[in-house]
PDB file of C-alpha atoms and ligand atoms in Angstrom:
ATOM      1  CA  UNK A 292     -82.308-174.600   6.818  1.00  0.00           C
ATOM      2  CA  UNK A 293     -79.950-176.518   9.768  1.00  0.00           C
ATOM      3  CA  UNK A 294     -82.282-177.229  13.696  1.00  0.00           C
ATOM      4  CA  UNK A 295     -81.137-176.180  16.455  1.00  0.00           C
ATOM      5  CA  UNK A 296     -79.169-178.136  18.565  1.00  0.00           C
ATOM      6  CA  UNK A 297     -81.524-178.107  21.870  1.00  0.00           C
ATOM      7  CA  UNK A 298     -80.977-180.579  25.066  1.00  0.00           C
ATOM      8  CA  UNK A 299     -83.947-180.128  27.256  1.00  0.00           C
ATOM      9  CA  UNK A 300     -85.997-177.844  29.047  1.00  0.00           C
ATOM     10  CA  UNK A 301     -85.641-176.540  32.187  1.00  0.00           C
ATOM     11  CA  UNK A 302     -88.164-174.865  34.355  1.00  0.00           C
ATOM     12  CA  UNK A 303     -86.292-171.631  35.495  1.00  0.00           C
ATOM     13  CA  UNK A 304     -87.619-167.873  36.573  1.00  0.00           C
ATOM     14  CA  UNK A 305     -88.805-167.564  32.906  1.00  0.00           C
ATOM     15  CA  UNK A 306     -91.053-170.161  33.389  1.00  0.00           C
ATOM     16  CA  UNK A 307     -90.715-173.316  31.349  1.00  0.00           C
ATOM     17  CA  UNK A 308     -87.743-172.876  28.516  1.00  0.00           C
ATOM     18  CA  UNK A 309     -85.362-174.613  26.485  1.00  0.00           C
ATOM     19  CA  UNK A 310     -81.628-175.163  27.132  1.00  0.00           C
ATOM     20  CA  UNK A 311     -79.304-175.894  24.023  1.00  0.00           C
ATOM     21  CA  UNK A 312     -75.602-177.099  23.523  1.00  0.00           C
ATOM     22  CA  UNK A 313     -74.044-173.990  25.244  1.00  0.00           C
ATOM     23  CA  UNK A 314     -71.189-173.905  22.891  1.00  0.00           C
ATOM     24  CA  UNK A 315     -70.323-171.529  20.190  1.00  0.00           C
ATOM     25  CA  UNK A 316     -71.390-171.590  16.694  1.00  0.00           C
ATOM     26  CA  UNK A 317     -70.275-170.814  13.488  1.00  0.00           C
ATOM     27  CA  UNK A 318     -73.084-168.963  11.508  1.00  0.00           C
ATOM     28  CA  UNK A 319     -74.293-170.618   8.827  1.00  0.00           C
ATOM     29  CA  UNK A 320     -74.735-168.342   6.717  1.00  0.00           C
ATOM     30  CA  UNK A 321     -75.112-170.279   3.759  1.00  0.00           C
ATOM     31  CA  UNK A 322     -77.632-173.145   4.797  1.00  0.00           C
ATOM     32  CA  UNK A 323     -80.358-170.039   4.968  1.00  0.00           C
ATOM     33  CA  UNK A 324     -82.878-171.244   2.729  1.00  0.00           C
ATOM     34  CA  UNK A 325     -84.721-168.307   0.562  1.00  0.00           C
ATOM     35  CA  UNK A 326     -88.381-168.738   3.358  1.00  0.00           C
ATOM     36  CA  UNK A 327     -85.283-167.637   6.075  1.00  0.00           C
ATOM     37  CA  UNK A 328     -84.345-164.617   4.076  1.00  0.00           C
ATOM     38  CA  UNK A 329     -87.855-163.492   3.057  1.00  0.00           C
ATOM     39  CA  UNK A 330     -88.333-164.148   7.265  1.00  0.00           C
ATOM     40  CA  UNK A 331     -86.089-161.594   8.370  1.00  0.00           C
ATOM     41  CA  UNK A 332     -87.086-158.426   5.114  1.00  0.00           C
ATOM     42  CA  UNK A 333     -90.811-158.452   6.404  1.00  0.00           C
ATOM     43  CA  UNK A 334     -90.068-158.526   9.748  1.00  0.00           C
ATOM     44  CA  UNK A 335     -87.322-156.231   9.796  1.00  0.00           C
ATOM     45  CA  UNK A 336     -89.582-153.695   6.982  1.00  0.00           C
ATOM     46  CA  UNK A 337     -92.172-153.553   9.214  1.00  0.00           C
ATOM     47  CA  UNK A 338     -90.999-152.878  12.312  1.00  0.00           C
ATOM     48  CA  UNK A 339     -88.516-150.562  11.162  1.00  0.00           C
ATOM     49  CA  UNK A 340     -91.686-148.933   9.285  1.00  0.00           C
ATOM     50  CA  UNK A 341     -93.540-149.111  13.040  1.00  0.00           C
ATOM     51  CA  UNK A 342     -90.267-147.621  14.956  1.00  0.00           C
ATOM     52  CA  UNK A 343     -89.597-144.591  13.327  1.00  0.00           C
ATOM     53  CA  UNK A 344     -91.365-141.842  16.114  1.00  0.00           C
ATOM     54  CA  UNK A 345     -91.507-145.223  18.751  1.00  0.00           C
ATOM     55  CA  UNK A 346     -87.804-146.321  19.203  1.00  0.00           C
ATOM     56  CA  UNK A 347     -85.686-143.888  20.459  1.00  0.00           C
ATOM     57  CA  UNK A 348     -82.821-142.016  17.844  1.00  0.00           C
ATOM     58  CA  UNK A 349     -80.095-144.368  19.631  1.00  0.00           C
ATOM     59  CA  UNK A 350     -80.938-147.150  18.180  1.00  0.00           C
ATOM     60  CA  UNK A 351     -82.397-146.175  14.420  1.00  0.00           C
ATOM     61  CA  UNK A 352     -78.731-145.292  14.508  1.00  0.00           C
ATOM     62  CA  UNK A 353     -77.477-147.614  15.594  1.00  0.00           C
ATOM     63  CA  UNK A 354     -79.190-149.825  13.427  1.00  0.00           C
ATOM     64  CA  UNK A 355     -78.907-147.473   9.847  1.00  0.00           C
ATOM     65  CA  UNK A 356     -74.390-147.716  10.995  1.00  0.00           C
ATOM     66  CA  UNK A 357     -74.102-151.227  11.993  1.00  0.00           C
ATOM     67  CA  UNK A 358     -75.299-151.551   7.859  1.00  0.00           C
ATOM     68  CA  UNK A 359     -78.034-153.685   9.072  1.00  0.00           C
ATOM     69  CA  UNK A 360     -80.458-154.544   6.166  1.00  0.00           C
ATOM     70  CA  UNK A 361     -84.588-155.753   4.951  1.00  0.00           C
ATOM     71  CA  UNK A 362     -82.020-157.360   2.752  1.00  0.00           C
ATOM     72  CA  UNK A 363     -81.255-160.223   3.885  1.00  0.00           C
ATOM     73  CA  UNK A 364     -80.356-161.957   6.816  1.00  0.00           C
ATOM     74  CA  UNK A 365     -77.009-160.075   8.767  1.00  0.00           C
ATOM     75  CA  UNK A 366     -73.294-161.804   8.564  1.00  0.00           C
ATOM     76  CA  UNK A 367     -72.609-162.110  12.468  1.00  0.00           C
ATOM     77  CA  UNK A 368     -69.151-161.561  10.445  1.00  0.00           C
ATOM     78  CA  UNK A 369     -69.864-158.428   8.733  1.00  0.00           C
ATOM     79  CA  UNK A 370     -71.608-157.177  11.891  1.00  0.00           C
ATOM     80  CA  UNK A 371     -68.471-157.285  13.780  1.00  0.00           C
ATOM     81  CA  UNK A 372     -66.601-155.773  11.991  1.00  0.00           C
ATOM     82  CA  UNK A 373     -68.433-152.732  12.400  1.00  0.00           C
ATOM     83  CA  UNK A 374     -69.605-153.585  15.799  1.00  0.00           C
ATOM     84  CA  UNK A 375     -65.707-154.367  17.142  1.00  0.00           C
ATOM     85  CA  UNK A 376     -64.190-151.251  15.903  1.00  0.00           C
ATOM     86  CA  UNK A 377     -67.087-149.376  17.108  1.00  0.00           C
ATOM     87  CA  UNK A 378     -67.119-150.552  21.549  1.00  0.00           C
ATOM     88  CA  UNK A 379     -65.099-153.273  21.202  1.00  0.00           C
ATOM     89  CA  UNK A 380     -68.027-155.995  21.811  1.00  0.00           C
ATOM     90  CA  UNK A 381     -67.730-159.434  19.727  1.00  0.00           C
ATOM     91  CA  UNK A 382     -71.301-161.586  18.681  1.00  0.00           C
ATOM     92  CA  UNK A 383     -70.825-165.503  19.106  1.00  0.00           C
ATOM     93  CA  UNK A 384     -73.692-167.046  17.019  1.00  0.00           C
ATOM     94  CA  UNK A 385     -75.674-169.479  20.054  1.00  0.00           C
ATOM     95  CA  UNK A 386     -78.242-173.162  20.080  1.00  0.00           C
ATOM     96  CA  UNK A 387     -80.463-170.236  22.241  1.00  0.00           C
ATOM     97  CA  UNK A 388     -81.374-168.847  25.858  1.00  0.00           C
ATOM     98  CA  UNK A 389     -77.828-170.068  27.629  1.00  0.00           C
ATOM     99  CA  UNK A 390     -77.616-170.659  31.184  1.00  0.00           C
ATOM    100  CA  UNK A 391     -77.852-167.638  32.964  1.00  0.00           C
ATOM    101  CA  UNK A 392     -73.904-168.256  34.542  1.00  0.00           C
ATOM    102  CA  UNK A 393     -72.535-169.368  30.352  1.00  0.00           C
ATOM    103  CA  UNK A 394     -75.008-166.197  29.025  1.00  0.00           C
ATOM    104  CA  UNK A 395     -73.858-163.576  32.060  1.00  0.00           C
ATOM    105  CA  UNK A 396     -69.147-164.844  30.935  1.00  0.00           C
ATOM    106  CA  UNK A 397     -70.261-163.714  27.416  1.00  0.00           C
ATOM    107  CA  UNK A 398     -71.070-160.363  28.529  1.00  0.00           C
ATOM    108  CA  UNK A 399     -68.543-159.876  30.923  1.00  0.00           C
ATOM    109  CA  UNK A 400     -66.483-160.314  28.187  1.00  0.00           C
ATOM    110  CA  UNK A 401     -68.108-157.881  25.514  1.00  0.00           C
ATOM    111  CA  UNK A 402     -69.657-160.965  23.723  1.00  0.00           C
ATOM    112  CA  UNK A 403     -72.938-160.843  22.330  1.00  0.00           C
ATOM    113  CA  UNK A 404     -74.566-164.627  22.011  1.00  0.00           C
ATOM    114  CA  UNK A 405     -77.140-164.394  18.778  1.00  0.00           C
ATOM    115  CA  UNK A 406     -79.286-167.568  18.185  1.00  0.00           C
ATOM    116  CA  UNK A 407     -78.010-168.168  15.036  1.00  0.00           C
ATOM    117  CA  UNK A 408     -81.819-169.246  13.691  1.00  0.00           C
ATOM    118  CA  UNK A 409     -84.636-167.817  12.949  1.00  0.00           C
ATOM    119  CA  UNK A 410     -89.438-168.256  13.491  1.00  0.00           C
ATOM    120  CA  UNK A 411     -90.744-170.386  10.634  1.00  0.00           C
ATOM    121  CA  UNK A 412     -93.138-167.362   8.731  1.00  0.00           C
ATOM    122  CA  UNK A 413     -95.673-168.728  10.645  1.00  0.00           C
ATOM    123  CA  UNK A 414     -94.472-166.930  13.623  1.00  0.00           C
ATOM    124  CA  UNK A 415     -94.035-164.047  12.433  1.00  0.00           C
ATOM    125  CA  UNK A 416     -96.163-162.913  15.226  1.00  0.00           C
ATOM    126  CA  UNK A 417     -95.496-164.771  17.926  1.00  0.00           C
ATOM    127  CA  UNK A 418     -92.834-166.376  19.025  1.00  0.00           C
ATOM    128  CA  UNK A 419     -92.044-167.218  22.721  1.00  0.00           C
ATOM    129  CA  UNK A 420     -88.206-167.677  22.683  1.00  0.00           C
ATOM    130  CA  UNK A 421     -85.587-165.677  21.500  1.00  0.00           C
ATOM    131  CA  UNK A 422     -83.843-166.239  17.785  1.00  0.00           C
ATOM    132  CA  UNK A 423     -82.921-164.642  15.173  1.00  0.00           C
ATOM    133  CA  UNK A 424     -85.428-161.917  14.756  1.00  0.00           C
ATOM    134  CA  UNK A 425     -85.233-160.441  18.789  1.00  0.00           C
ATOM    135  CA  UNK A 426     -81.402-160.683  19.503  1.00  0.00           C
ATOM    136  CA  UNK A 427     -79.893-158.880  15.803  1.00  0.00           C
ATOM    137  CA  UNK A 428     -82.637-157.070  15.354  1.00  0.00           C
ATOM    138  CA  UNK A 429     -83.489-156.467  18.474  1.00  0.00           C
ATOM    139  CA  UNK A 430     -80.053-156.012  21.282  1.00  0.00           C
ATOM    140  CA  UNK A 431     -77.374-155.720  18.834  1.00  0.00           C
ATOM    141  CA  UNK A 432     -77.841-151.524  17.836  1.00  0.00           C
ATOM    142  CA  UNK A 433     -77.445-150.429  20.804  1.00  0.00           C
ATOM    143  CA  UNK A 434     -74.200-152.322  21.831  1.00  0.00           C
ATOM    144  CA  UNK A 435     -73.265-149.563  18.838  1.00  0.00           C
ATOM    145  CA  UNK A 436     -73.491-147.008  21.274  1.00  0.00           C
ATOM    146  CA  UNK A 437     -70.623-146.737  23.923  1.00  0.00           C
ATOM    147  CA  UNK A 438     -72.518-146.303  27.415  1.00  0.00           C
ATOM    148  CA  UNK A 439     -75.006-149.531  26.503  1.00  0.00           C
ATOM    149  CA  UNK A 440     -72.370-151.378  25.472  1.00  0.00           C
ATOM    150  CA  UNK A 441     -70.527-149.956  29.273  1.00  0.00           C
ATOM    151  CA  UNK A 442     -73.638-150.663  31.105  1.00  0.00           C
ATOM    152  CA  UNK A 443     -74.138-154.253  29.429  1.00  0.00           C
ATOM    153  CA  UNK A 444     -70.538-155.688  30.752  1.00  0.00           C
ATOM    154  CA  UNK A 445     -71.629-154.176  33.746  1.00  0.00           C
ATOM    155  CA  UNK A 446     -75.101-156.394  34.004  1.00  0.00           C
ATOM    156  CA  UNK A 447     -72.162-159.418  32.452  1.00  0.00           C
ATOM    157  CA  UNK A 448     -70.640-159.015  35.973  1.00  0.00           C
ATOM    158  CA  UNK A 449     -72.618-157.639  37.710  1.00  0.00           C
ATOM    159  CA  UNK A 450     -74.638-161.533  36.614  1.00  0.00           C
ATOM    160  CA  UNK A 451     -71.337-163.553  37.618  1.00  0.00           C
ATOM    161  CA  UNK A 452     -71.214-162.383  41.043  1.00  0.00           C
ATOM    162  CA  UNK A 453     -74.188-162.515  41.655  1.00  0.00           C
ATOM    163  CA  UNK A 454     -74.511-165.876  40.989  1.00  0.00           C
ATOM    164  CA  UNK A 455     -71.979-166.288  43.254  1.00  0.00           C
ATOM    165  CA  UNK A 456     -73.995-164.536  46.202  1.00  0.00           C
ATOM    166  CA  UNK A 457     -77.697-167.210  45.389  1.00  0.00           C
ATOM    167  CA  UNK A 458     -80.742-167.196  43.439  1.00  0.00           C
ATOM    168  CA  UNK A 459     -82.346-164.198  45.582  1.00  0.00           C
ATOM    169  CA  UNK A 460     -79.961-161.894  44.444  1.00  0.00           C
ATOM    170  CA  UNK A 461     -80.131-164.191  40.371  1.00  0.00           C
ATOM    171  CA  UNK A 462     -83.779-162.985  40.205  1.00  0.00           C
ATOM    172  CA  UNK A 463     -83.549-159.623  41.820  1.00  0.00           C
ATOM    173  CA  UNK A 464     -81.023-158.609  39.020  1.00  0.00           C
ATOM    174  CA  UNK A 465     -82.589-160.305  36.372  1.00  0.00           C
ATOM    175  CA  UNK A 466     -85.639-158.233  37.452  1.00  0.00           C
ATOM    176  CA  UNK A 467     -83.092-155.512  35.986  1.00  0.00           C
ATOM    177  CA  UNK A 468     -81.438-157.355  32.218  1.00  0.00           C
ATOM    178  CA  UNK A 469     -85.795-157.535  32.384  1.00  0.00           C
ATOM    179  CA  UNK A 470     -87.265-153.457  32.383  1.00  0.00           C
ATOM    180  CA  UNK A 471     -84.067-151.888  31.177  1.00  0.00           C
ATOM    181  CA  UNK A 472     -82.377-154.390  28.207  1.00  0.00           C
ATOM    182  CA  UNK A 473     -85.833-156.227  27.333  1.00  0.00           C
ATOM    183  CA  UNK A 474     -88.396-154.256  28.186  1.00  0.00           C
ATOM    184  CA  UNK A 475     -87.001-150.515  29.006  1.00  0.00           C
ATOM    185  CA  UNK A 476     -88.567-146.539  27.367  1.00  0.00           C
ATOM    186  CA  UNK A 477     -86.863-143.220  27.559  1.00  0.00           C
ATOM    187  CA  UNK A 478     -87.705-140.372  28.203  1.00  0.00           C
ATOM    188  CA  UNK A 479     -86.277-138.326  24.784  1.00  0.00           C
ATOM    189  CA  UNK A 480     -86.707-134.555  24.402  1.00  0.00           C
ATOM    190  CA  UNK A 481     -89.903-134.754  22.253  1.00  0.00           C
ATOM    191  CA  UNK A 482     -91.820-137.510  24.883  1.00  0.00           C
ATOM    192  CA  UNK A 483     -90.218-141.203  25.578  1.00  0.00           C
ATOM    193  CA  UNK A 484     -89.485-143.567  23.537  1.00  0.00           C
ATOM    194  CA  UNK A 485     -87.662-147.696  23.036  1.00  0.00           C
ATOM    195  CA  UNK A 486     -85.103-149.153  23.807  1.00  0.00           C
ATOM    196  CA  UNK A 487     -85.996-152.598  24.969  1.00  0.00           C
ATOM    197  CA  UNK A 488     -85.027-155.186  23.131  1.00  0.00           C
ATOM    198  CA  UNK A 489     -88.577-157.038  23.387  1.00  0.00           C
ATOM    199  CA  UNK A 490     -90.842-153.824  22.199  1.00  0.00           C
ATOM    200  CA  UNK A 491     -88.602-153.445  19.191  1.00  0.00           C
ATOM    201  CA  UNK A 492     -88.794-156.654  18.725  1.00  0.00           C
ATOM    202  CA  UNK A 493     -92.576-156.897  19.038  1.00  0.00           C
ATOM    203  CA  UNK A 494     -95.323-155.569  16.677  1.00  0.00           C
ATOM    204  CA  UNK A 495     -98.414-155.394  18.899  1.00  0.00           C
ATOM    205  CA  UNK A 496     -95.747-154.375  21.819  1.00  0.00           C
ATOM    206  CA  UNK A 497     -94.068-151.178  20.275  1.00  0.00           C
ATOM    207  CA  UNK A 498     -98.481-150.056  20.046  1.00  0.00           C
ATOM    208  CA  UNK A 499     -98.884-150.327  23.591  1.00  0.00           C
ATOM    209  CA  UNK A 500     -95.954-149.204  25.669  1.00  0.00           C
ATOM    210  CA  UNK A 501     -96.920-145.387  24.130  1.00  0.00           C
ATOM    211  CA  UNK A 502    -100.307-145.360  23.411  1.00  0.00           C
ATOM    212  CA  UNK A 503    -102.067-148.458  25.578  1.00  0.00           C
ATOM    213  CA  UNK A 504    -103.295-146.280  28.685  1.00  0.00           C
ATOM    214  CA  UNK A 505    -103.734-149.907  30.195  1.00  0.00           C
ATOM    215  CA  UNK A 506    -100.063-149.768  31.602  1.00  0.00           C
ATOM    216  CA  UNK A 507     -97.999-148.046  33.632  1.00  0.00           C
ATOM    217  CA  UNK A 508     -94.522-145.422  32.966  1.00  0.00           C
ATOM    218  CA  UNK A 509     -92.770-144.939  35.657  1.00  0.00           C
ATOM    219  CA  UNK A 510     -89.861-143.533  36.229  1.00  0.00           C
ATOM    220  CA  UNK A 511     -86.262-145.200  36.768  1.00  0.00           C
ATOM    221  CA  UNK A 512     -85.417-147.102  40.026  1.00  0.00           C
ATOM    222  CA  UNK A 513     -83.065-149.844  40.879  1.00  0.00           C
ATOM    223  CA  UNK A 514     -84.241-150.976  44.031  1.00  0.00           C
ATOM    224  CA  UNK A 515     -88.039-150.390  42.942  1.00  0.00           C
ATOM    225  CA  UNK A 516     -87.636-152.447  40.072  1.00  0.00           C
ATOM    226  CA  UNK A 517     -85.263-155.376  41.659  1.00  0.00           C
ATOM    227  CA  UNK A 518     -88.418-155.527  43.748  1.00  0.00           C
ATOM    228  CA  UNK A 519     -91.219-155.642  40.415  1.00  0.00           C
ATOM    229  CA  UNK A 520     -92.274-159.152  39.175  1.00  0.00           C
ATOM    230  CA  UNK A 521     -93.275-159.290  35.485  1.00  0.00           C
ATOM    231  CA  UNK A 522     -94.985-160.962  33.920  1.00  0.00           C
ATOM    232  CA  UNK A 523     -93.558-163.723  29.926  1.00  0.00           C
ATOM    233  CA  UNK A 524     -96.848-164.484  28.964  1.00  0.00           C
ATOM    234  CA  UNK A 525     -97.881-160.878  27.920  1.00  0.00           C
ATOM    235  CA  UNK A 526     -97.323-157.287  27.691  1.00  0.00           C
ATOM    236  CA  UNK A 527     -95.805-155.517  29.864  1.00  0.00           C
ATOM    237  CA  UNK A 528     -98.119-154.226  32.796  1.00  0.00           C
ATOM    238  CA  UNK A 529     -95.880-152.000  34.235  1.00  0.00           C
ATOM    239  CA  UNK A 530     -91.847-150.052  32.068  1.00  0.00           C
ATOM    240  CA  UNK A 531     -89.734-148.249  33.851  1.00  0.00           C
ATOM    241  CA  UNK A 532     -88.429-144.931  31.865  1.00  0.00           C
ATOM    242  CA  UNK A 533     -84.637-144.107  32.353  1.00  0.00           C
ATOM    243  CA  UNK A 534     -83.734-139.798  31.419  1.00  0.00           C
ATOM    244  CA  UNK A 535     -80.746-141.020  30.341  1.00  0.00           C
ATOM    245  CA  UNK A 536     -78.171-144.459  29.230  1.00  0.00           C
ATOM    246  CA  UNK A 537     -76.267-142.232  32.106  1.00  0.00           C
ATOM    247  CA  UNK A 538     -78.660-142.905  34.824  1.00  0.00           C
ATOM    248  CA  UNK A 539     -78.219-146.853  33.921  1.00  0.00           C
ATOM    249  CA  UNK A 540     -74.670-146.799  34.055  1.00  0.00           C
ATOM    250  CA  UNK A 541     -74.071-144.611  37.695  1.00  0.00           C
ATOM    251  CA  UNK A 542     -77.182-146.751  38.123  1.00  0.00           C
ATOM    252  CA  UNK A 543     -74.801-150.092  38.335  1.00  0.00           C
ATOM    253  CA  UNK A 544     -71.930-148.883  39.857  1.00  0.00           C
ATOM    254  CA  UNK A 545     -72.634-149.814  43.244  1.00  0.00           C
ATOM    255  CA  UNK A 546     -72.390-152.781  45.197  1.00  0.00           C
ATOM    256  CA  UNK A 547     -75.019-154.247  45.158  1.00  0.00           C
ATOM    257  CA  UNK A 548     -74.000-156.876  47.497  1.00  0.00           C
ATOM    258  CA  UNK A 549     -76.159-154.667  50.062  1.00  0.00           C
ATOM    259  CA  UNK A 550     -78.868-153.975  48.728  1.00  0.00           C
ATOM    260  CA  UNK A 551     -79.399-157.844  47.522  1.00  0.00           C
ATOM    261  CA  UNK A 552     -79.742-158.091  51.309  1.00  0.00           C
ATOM    262  CA  UNK A 553     -81.769-155.470  51.916  1.00  0.00           C
ATOM    263  CA  UNK A 554     -84.043-156.486  49.475  1.00  0.00           C
ATOM    264  CA  UNK A 555     -84.323-160.394  50.817  1.00  0.00           C
ATOM    265  CA  UNK A 556     -86.445-159.516  53.135  1.00  0.00           C
ATOM    266  CA  UNK A 557     -88.671-156.843  51.267  1.00  0.00           C
ATOM    267  CA  UNK A 558     -91.854-157.968  50.133  1.00  0.00           C
ATOM    268  CA  UNK A 559     -91.790-158.794  46.394  1.00  0.00           C
ATOM    269  CA  UNK A 560     -95.090-156.224  44.098  1.00  0.00           C
ATOM    270  CA  UNK A 561     -97.030-157.656  41.741  1.00  0.00           C
ATOM    271  CA  UNK A 562     -96.245-156.841  38.450  1.00  0.00           C
ATOM    272  CA  UNK A 563     -98.935-153.764  38.384  1.00  0.00           C
ATOM    273  CA  UNK A 564     -98.395-151.796  41.537  1.00  0.00           C
ATOM    274  CA  UNK A 565     -98.503-148.936  41.624  1.00  0.00           C
ATOM    275  CA  UNK A 566     -96.527-146.653  44.393  1.00  0.00           C
ATOM    276  CA  UNK A 567     -97.099-143.333  45.867  1.00  0.00           C
ATOM    277  CA  UNK A 568     -93.547-142.798  45.936  1.00  0.00           C
ATOM    278  CA  UNK A 569     -93.685-143.652  41.066  1.00  0.00           C
ATOM    279  CA  UNK A 570     -93.654-141.004  39.131  1.00  0.00           C
ATOM    280  CA  UNK A 571     -95.254-142.201  37.340  1.00  0.00           C
ATOM    281  CA  UNK A 572     -95.781-140.773  33.220  1.00  0.00           C
ATOM    282  CA  UNK A 573     -99.170-140.220  31.508  1.00  0.00           C
ATOM    283  CA  UNK A 574     -99.066-141.915  27.566  1.00  0.00           C
ATOM    284  CA  UNK A 575     -97.623-139.964  25.070  1.00  0.00           C
ATOM    285  CA  UNK A 576     -99.827-137.545  23.406  1.00  0.00           C
ATOM    286  CA  UNK A 577     -99.709-136.003  20.279  1.00  0.00           C
ATOM    287  CA  UNK A 578     -97.166-136.720  17.998  1.00  0.00           C
ATOM    288  CA  UNK A 579     -94.600-136.381  19.844  1.00  0.00           C
ATOM    289  CA  UNK A 580     -95.203-138.433  21.848  1.00  0.00           C
ATOM    290  CA  UNK A 581     -94.777-135.773  25.280  1.00  0.00           C
ATOM    291  CA  UNK A 582     -95.069-137.411  28.034  1.00  0.00           C
ATOM    292  CA  UNK A 583     -95.584-134.253  30.567  1.00  0.00           C
ATOM    293  CA  UNK A 584     -94.261-135.457  34.533  1.00  0.00           C
ATOM    294  CA  UNK A 585     -96.668-136.710  36.759  1.00  0.00           C
ATOM    295  CA  UNK A 586    -100.024-137.677  36.840  1.00  0.00           C
TER     296      UNK A 586
HETATM  297 FE1  FE2 B  97     -84.004-160.685  24.832  1.00  0.00          FE
END
């Protein structure tokens, strides 16, 4: 496998992260080694098994519809044929995390950047930065869902705008991405399910977020989320639960500018805070992980 071209490390609100060359790169598919394909297979099989009954139906259906399989690392060009037909999104290969404005601009134009390289076998359980498995297995399936696809584009447009407003607005908006796209839970008829990519691509967090008594599971509330800090170095202390993807679309329709202005005068909440006004879901009980409303 080729080496990604890491440019430098940069201190950001997500901690110290590597920044890569920002250009779009052709997926060097022929260069993936047998070990790379095997890492994909191992992770894919393990997560799929774990996610049946835990991930949202939409996620699992979309992943199958895309034609992803454990057999080999998928080719972006093949996935793109399916994805373009379904929702007009396309995958582009990148070296790794992008500067925020580049990232927002891609999303606003229905391009999803996917890291082309995959982690090493000794990183199967944990890797500190997004790799191909996180991006492709975790993020891409829901781009097949028309509502979620629209939400992602709206987020990109909102990002471009927030970038123009200032760093505090960006902090607020990034929390929305974190608590929905990366670590969101959704309420299905038969209980709470996962749709966030940071969860579906992690074995430990897939179990923790639904089955542990430690984290809070709180009903989605836009401003509450924008005020809530998050952890990057451990499992989340709080997950926000949406009722449907329509809820995300509705919540992101208004102009956030007055919200940013209001939040600028308010304290943020530590990650594990529970407020009296929160709708708290209990841990899933029994087979369906039924959430039984307020506790
Ligand atoms: Fe991600």
